[in-house]
C-alpha cells in the first residue's frame, strides 16, 4: 500500500530478507521495505543537492545578465596591424651562399598564407570561380583577419561592424613590374570586397 509520499506506510506483511552491501558492509537492512526507504531517502538528498547547485548557477546567470543589461556601457574595439611583406621569391638553392632548409620552409609558409588571403579576397569580391565562403581557416594569417574582413553573414563567427584598410606599396622600377602588378591585383580584390564584405578601402 502506498501513502502520500510513496512508501510511507509499511505493508501488512513483509518477508524477512537480509540485504547487505559489500565490500565494507556500510549498508544493512532487514527487509526490502527498509531498503526501498533508504534508497528513497538517498534519492531525496541527491535531488536537494542538485537543486541547490541549479539555484546557485541561476543566481550567477542572473547576476551576469543584469550586469550586461545595465545602464552603464563602454565602447570597446580591437586594432589589428599586419605587415604582409609581399611574396617571398626564393630561387636560390639550399647550401653555401643560399637559404637553409628552415629559411626555405619559412618562404613556403609565407607564400601559402598569402595565397590563402588572396582566396579570401576573391571570395569576398565574389570573383568568378571563387569559393562561396571565404576560407579563413586555411592559414593562421587569415584566421587573425577574419573578424576585420568578413561580415557575420559570410563568417563562422558573429562579427561586429568593422573597417579594414590596405596600403599597397608599388614601385616604378621596371625590374619589379611583376611584383607591382601582383600587389595592385591584391588591392583591387580587396577593394572589390567592399560590396560583398564589410567596410574596406585600399590605398
Coordinates of N, CA and C in Angstrom, one line a residue, residues 92-187:
X92 N 67.0 30.5 -54.9 CA 68.3 30.0 -54.6 C 68.3 28.6 -54.0
X93 N 69.3 27.9 -54.2 CA 69.4 26.5 -53.7 C 69.8 26.5 -52.3
X94 N 69.6 25.3 -51.6 CA 70.0 25.1 -50.3 C 71.5 24.8 -50.3
X95 N 72.2 25.5 -49.5 CA 73.7 25.2 -49.4 C 74.5 26.5 -49.2
X96 N 75.7 26.4 -49.6 CA 76.6 27.6 -49.4 C 76.1 28.7 -50.3
X97 N 76.0 29.9 -49.6 CA 75.5 31.1 -50.4 C 74.0 31.1 -50.6
X98 N 73.3 30.1 -50.2 CA 71.8 30.1 -50.4 C 71.1 30.0 -49.1
X99 N 69.8 29.7 -49.1 CA 69.0 29.6 -48.0 C 69.2 28.2 -47.3
X100 N 68.9 28.2 -46.0 CA 68.9 26.9 -45.3 C 67.5 26.3 -45.5
X101 N 67.4 25.0 -45.0 CA 66.1 24.3 -45.1 C 65.1 25.1 -44.3
X102 N 65.4 25.6 -43.2 CA 64.5 26.3 -42.3 C 64.0 27.6 -43.0
X103 N 64.9 28.3 -43.7 CA 64.5 29.5 -44.4 C 63.6 29.2 -45.6
X104 N 63.9 28.1 -46.3 CA 63.1 27.7 -47.4 C 61.7 27.4 -46.9
X105 N 61.6 26.7 -45.8 CA 60.3 26.4 -45.2 C 59.5 27.6 -44.8
X106 N 60.2 28.6 -44.3 CA 59.6 29.9 -43.9 C 59.0 30.6 -45.2
X107 N 59.8 30.5 -46.2 CA 59.4 31.1 -47.5 C 58.1 30.5 -48.0
X108 N 58.1 29.1 -47.9 CA 56.9 28.4 -48.4 C 55.7 28.7 -47.5
X109 N 55.9 28.9 -46.2 CA 54.8 29.3 -45.3 C 54.2 30.6 -45.6
X110 N 55.1 31.6 -45.9 CA 54.7 32.9 -46.3 C 53.8 32.9 -47.5
X111 N 54.3 32.2 -48.5 CA 53.5 32.2 -49.8 C 52.2 31.5 -49.6
X112 N 52.2 30.5 -48.8 CA 50.9 29.7 -48.5 C 49.9 30.7 -47.8
X113 N 50.4 31.5 -46.9 CA 49.5 32.4 -46.2 C 48.9 33.4 -47.1
X114 N 49.8 34.0 -48.0 CA 49.4 35.0 -48.9 C 48.4 34.4 -49.9
X115 N 48.6 33.2 -50.3 CA 47.6 32.6 -51.2 C 46.3 32.4 -50.6
X116 N 46.3 32.0 -49.3 CA 45.0 31.8 -48.5 C 44.3 33.2 -48.4
X117 N 45.1 34.2 -48.2 CA 44.5 35.6 -48.1 C 43.9 36.0 -49.4
X118 N 44.6 35.7 -50.5 CA 44.1 36.0 -51.8 C 42.8 35.3 -52.1
X119 N 42.7 34.0 -51.7 CA 41.4 33.3 -51.9 C 40.3 33.9 -51.1
X120 N 40.6 34.4 -49.9 CA 39.6 35.1 -49.1 C 39.1 36.4 -49.8
X121 N 40.1 37.1 -50.3 CA 39.7 38.3 -51.1 C 38.8 38.0 -52.3
X122 N 39.2 37.0 -53.0 CA 38.4 36.6 -54.2 C 37.0 36.2 -53.8
X123 N 36.8 35.5 -52.7 CA 35.5 35.1 -52.2 C 34.7 36.3 -51.8
X124 N 35.3 37.2 -51.0 CA 34.6 38.4 -50.6 C 34.2 39.3 -51.8
X125 N 35.0 39.3 -52.8 CA 34.7 40.1 -54.0 C 33.7 39.3 -55.0
X126 N 33.4 38.0 -54.6 CA 32.6 37.2 -55.4 C 33.1 37.1 -56.8
X127 N 34.4 36.9 -56.9 CA 35.1 36.7 -58.2 C 34.7 35.4 -58.8
X128 N 34.6 35.3 -60.2 CA 34.2 34.0 -60.8 C 35.1 32.9 -60.4
X129 N 34.5 31.7 -60.1 CA 35.3 30.6 -59.6 C 35.7 30.6 -58.2
X130 N 35.4 31.6 -57.4 CA 35.8 31.7 -56.0 C 34.9 30.8 -55.2
X131 N 35.3 30.5 -54.0 CA 34.5 29.8 -53.0 C 33.4 30.6 -52.5
X132 N 32.2 30.0 -52.2 CA 31.1 30.8 -51.7 C 31.4 31.3 -50.3
X133 N 32.2 30.6 -49.5 CA 32.5 31.1 -48.1 C 34.0 31.3 -48.1
X134 N 34.5 32.5 -47.6 CA 35.9 32.7 -47.6 C 36.6 31.7 -46.7
X135 N 37.7 31.1 -47.2 CA 38.5 30.0 -46.5 C 39.4 30.6 -45.4
X136 N 38.8 31.2 -44.4 CA 39.6 31.9 -43.4 C 40.4 30.9 -42.6
X137 N 40.0 29.6 -42.6 CA 40.7 28.6 -41.7 C 41.9 28.0 -42.4
X138 N 42.2 28.5 -43.6 CA 43.3 27.8 -44.3 C 44.7 28.3 -43.8
X139 N 44.8 29.3 -43.0 CA 46.1 29.8 -42.5 C 45.9 30.6 -41.2
X140 N 46.9 30.7 -40.5 CA 46.8 31.5 -39.2 C 46.6 33.0 -39.5
X141 N 47.2 33.5 -40.6 CA 47.0 34.8 -41.0 C 45.6 35.2 -41.3
X142 N 44.9 34.4 -42.1 CA 43.5 34.6 -42.4 C 42.6 34.4 -41.2
X143 N 42.9 33.6 -40.3 CA 42.1 33.4 -39.1 C 42.2 34.7 -38.2
X144 N 43.4 35.3 -38.2 CA 43.5 36.6 -37.4 C 42.7 37.7 -38.1
X145 N 42.6 37.7 -39.4 CA 42.0 38.8 -40.1 C 40.5 38.6 -40.4
X146 N 40.0 37.4 -40.0 CA 38.6 37.1 -40.3 C 37.6 38.1 -39.7
X147 N 37.8 38.5 -38.4 CA 36.9 39.5 -37.8 C 36.9 40.8 -38.5
X148 N 38.1 41.2 -39.1 CA 38.2 42.5 -39.7 C 37.7 42.5 -41.1
X149 N 37.7 41.4 -41.8 CA 37.4 41.4 -43.2 C 36.0 41.0 -43.5
X150 N 35.5 40.0 -42.8 CA 34.2 39.4 -43.2 C 33.0 39.8 -42.3
X151 N 31.9 40.1 -42.9 CA 30.7 40.3 -42.1 C 30.2 39.0 -41.5
X152 N 29.2 39.1 -40.6 CA 28.7 37.9 -39.9 C 28.1 36.9 -40.9
X153 N 27.5 37.4 -42.0 CA 26.8 36.5 -42.9 C 27.7 35.6 -43.6
X154 N 29.0 36.0 -43.7 CA 29.9 35.2 -44.5 C 31.1 34.7 -43.7
X155 N 30.9 34.6 -42.4 CA 31.9 34.2 -41.5 C 31.4 33.1 -40.5
X156 N 32.3 32.3 -40.0 CA 31.9 31.3 -39.0 C 31.6 31.9 -37.6
X157 N 32.0 33.2 -37.4 CA 31.8 33.8 -36.2 C 30.8 35.0 -36.4
X158 N 30.2 35.5 -35.3 CA 29.3 36.6 -35.3 C 30.2 37.9 -35.1
X159 N 30.4 38.6 -36.2 CA 31.3 39.7 -36.1 C 30.5 41.0 -36.0
X160 N 31.1 42.0 -35.3 CA 30.5 43.3 -35.2 C 31.0 44.1 -36.4
X161 N 30.5 45.4 -36.5 CA 30.9 46.2 -37.5 C 32.4 46.5 -37.5
X162 N 33.0 46.4 -38.7 CA 34.5 46.6 -38.8 C 34.8 47.3 -40.0
X163 N 36.0 48.0 -40.0 CA 36.5 48.7 -41.1 C 37.9 48.2 -41.4
X164 N 38.3 48.0 -42.6 CA 39.6 47.5 -43.0 C 40.3 48.4 -44.0
X165 N 41.5 48.6 -43.8 CA 42.3 49.4 -44.7 C 43.5 48.7 -45.2
X166 N 43.8 48.7 -46.5 CA 45.0 48.1 -47.0 C 45.9 49.1 -47.7
X167 N 47.1 49.2 -47.4 CA 48.1 50.1 -48.0 C 48.9 49.2 -49.0
X168 N 48.9 49.5 -50.3 CA 49.6 48.8 -51.3 C 50.8 49.6 -51.7
X169 N 52.0 49.0 -51.5 CA 53.3 49.6 -51.9 C 53.7 49.2 -53.2
X170 N 53.9 50.1 -54.2 CA 54.3 49.8 -55.5 C 55.6 50.5 -55.9
X171 N 56.2 50.0 -56.9 CA 57.5 50.6 -57.4 C 57.4 50.9 -58.8
X172 N 58.0 52.0 -59.3 CA 58.1 52.3 -60.7 C 59.2 51.6 -61.4
X173 N 60.0 50.9 -60.7 CA 61.2 50.2 -61.3 C 60.7 49.1 -62.3
X174 N 61.3 49.0 -63.5 CA 60.8 48.0 -64.5 C 61.1 46.6 -64.0
X175 N 62.2 46.4 -63.3 CA 62.5 45.0 -62.9 C 61.6 44.5 -61.8
X176 N 60.7 45.4 -61.2 CA 59.7 45.0 -60.2 C 58.3 45.0 -60.8
X177 N 58.2 45.0 -62.1 CA 56.9 45.1 -62.7 C 56.0 44.0 -62.3
X178 N 56.5 42.8 -62.3 CA 55.6 41.6 -62.0 C 55.1 41.7 -60.5
X179 N 56.0 42.1 -59.6 CA 55.6 42.2 -58.2 C 54.6 43.3 -58.0
X180 N 54.9 44.4 -58.7 CA 54.0 45.6 -58.6 C 52.6 45.2 -59.1
X181 N 52.5 44.5 -60.3 CA 51.2 44.1 -60.8 C 50.5 43.2 -59.9
X182 N 51.2 42.2 -59.2 CA 50.5 41.3 -58.3 C 50.0 42.1 -57.1
X183 N 50.8 43.1 -56.6 CA 50.3 43.9 -55.5 C 49.1 44.7 -55.8
X184 N 49.0 45.3 -57.0 CA 47.9 46.0 -57.4 C 46.6 45.1 -57.5
X185 N 46.8 43.9 -58.0 CA 45.7 43.0 -58.1 C 45.1 42.6 -56.7
X186 N 46.0 42.5 -55.8 CA 45.6 42.2 -54.4 C 44.7 43.4 -53.9
X187 N 45.2 44.6 -54.2 CA 44.4 45.8 -53.8 C 43.1 45.9 -54.5

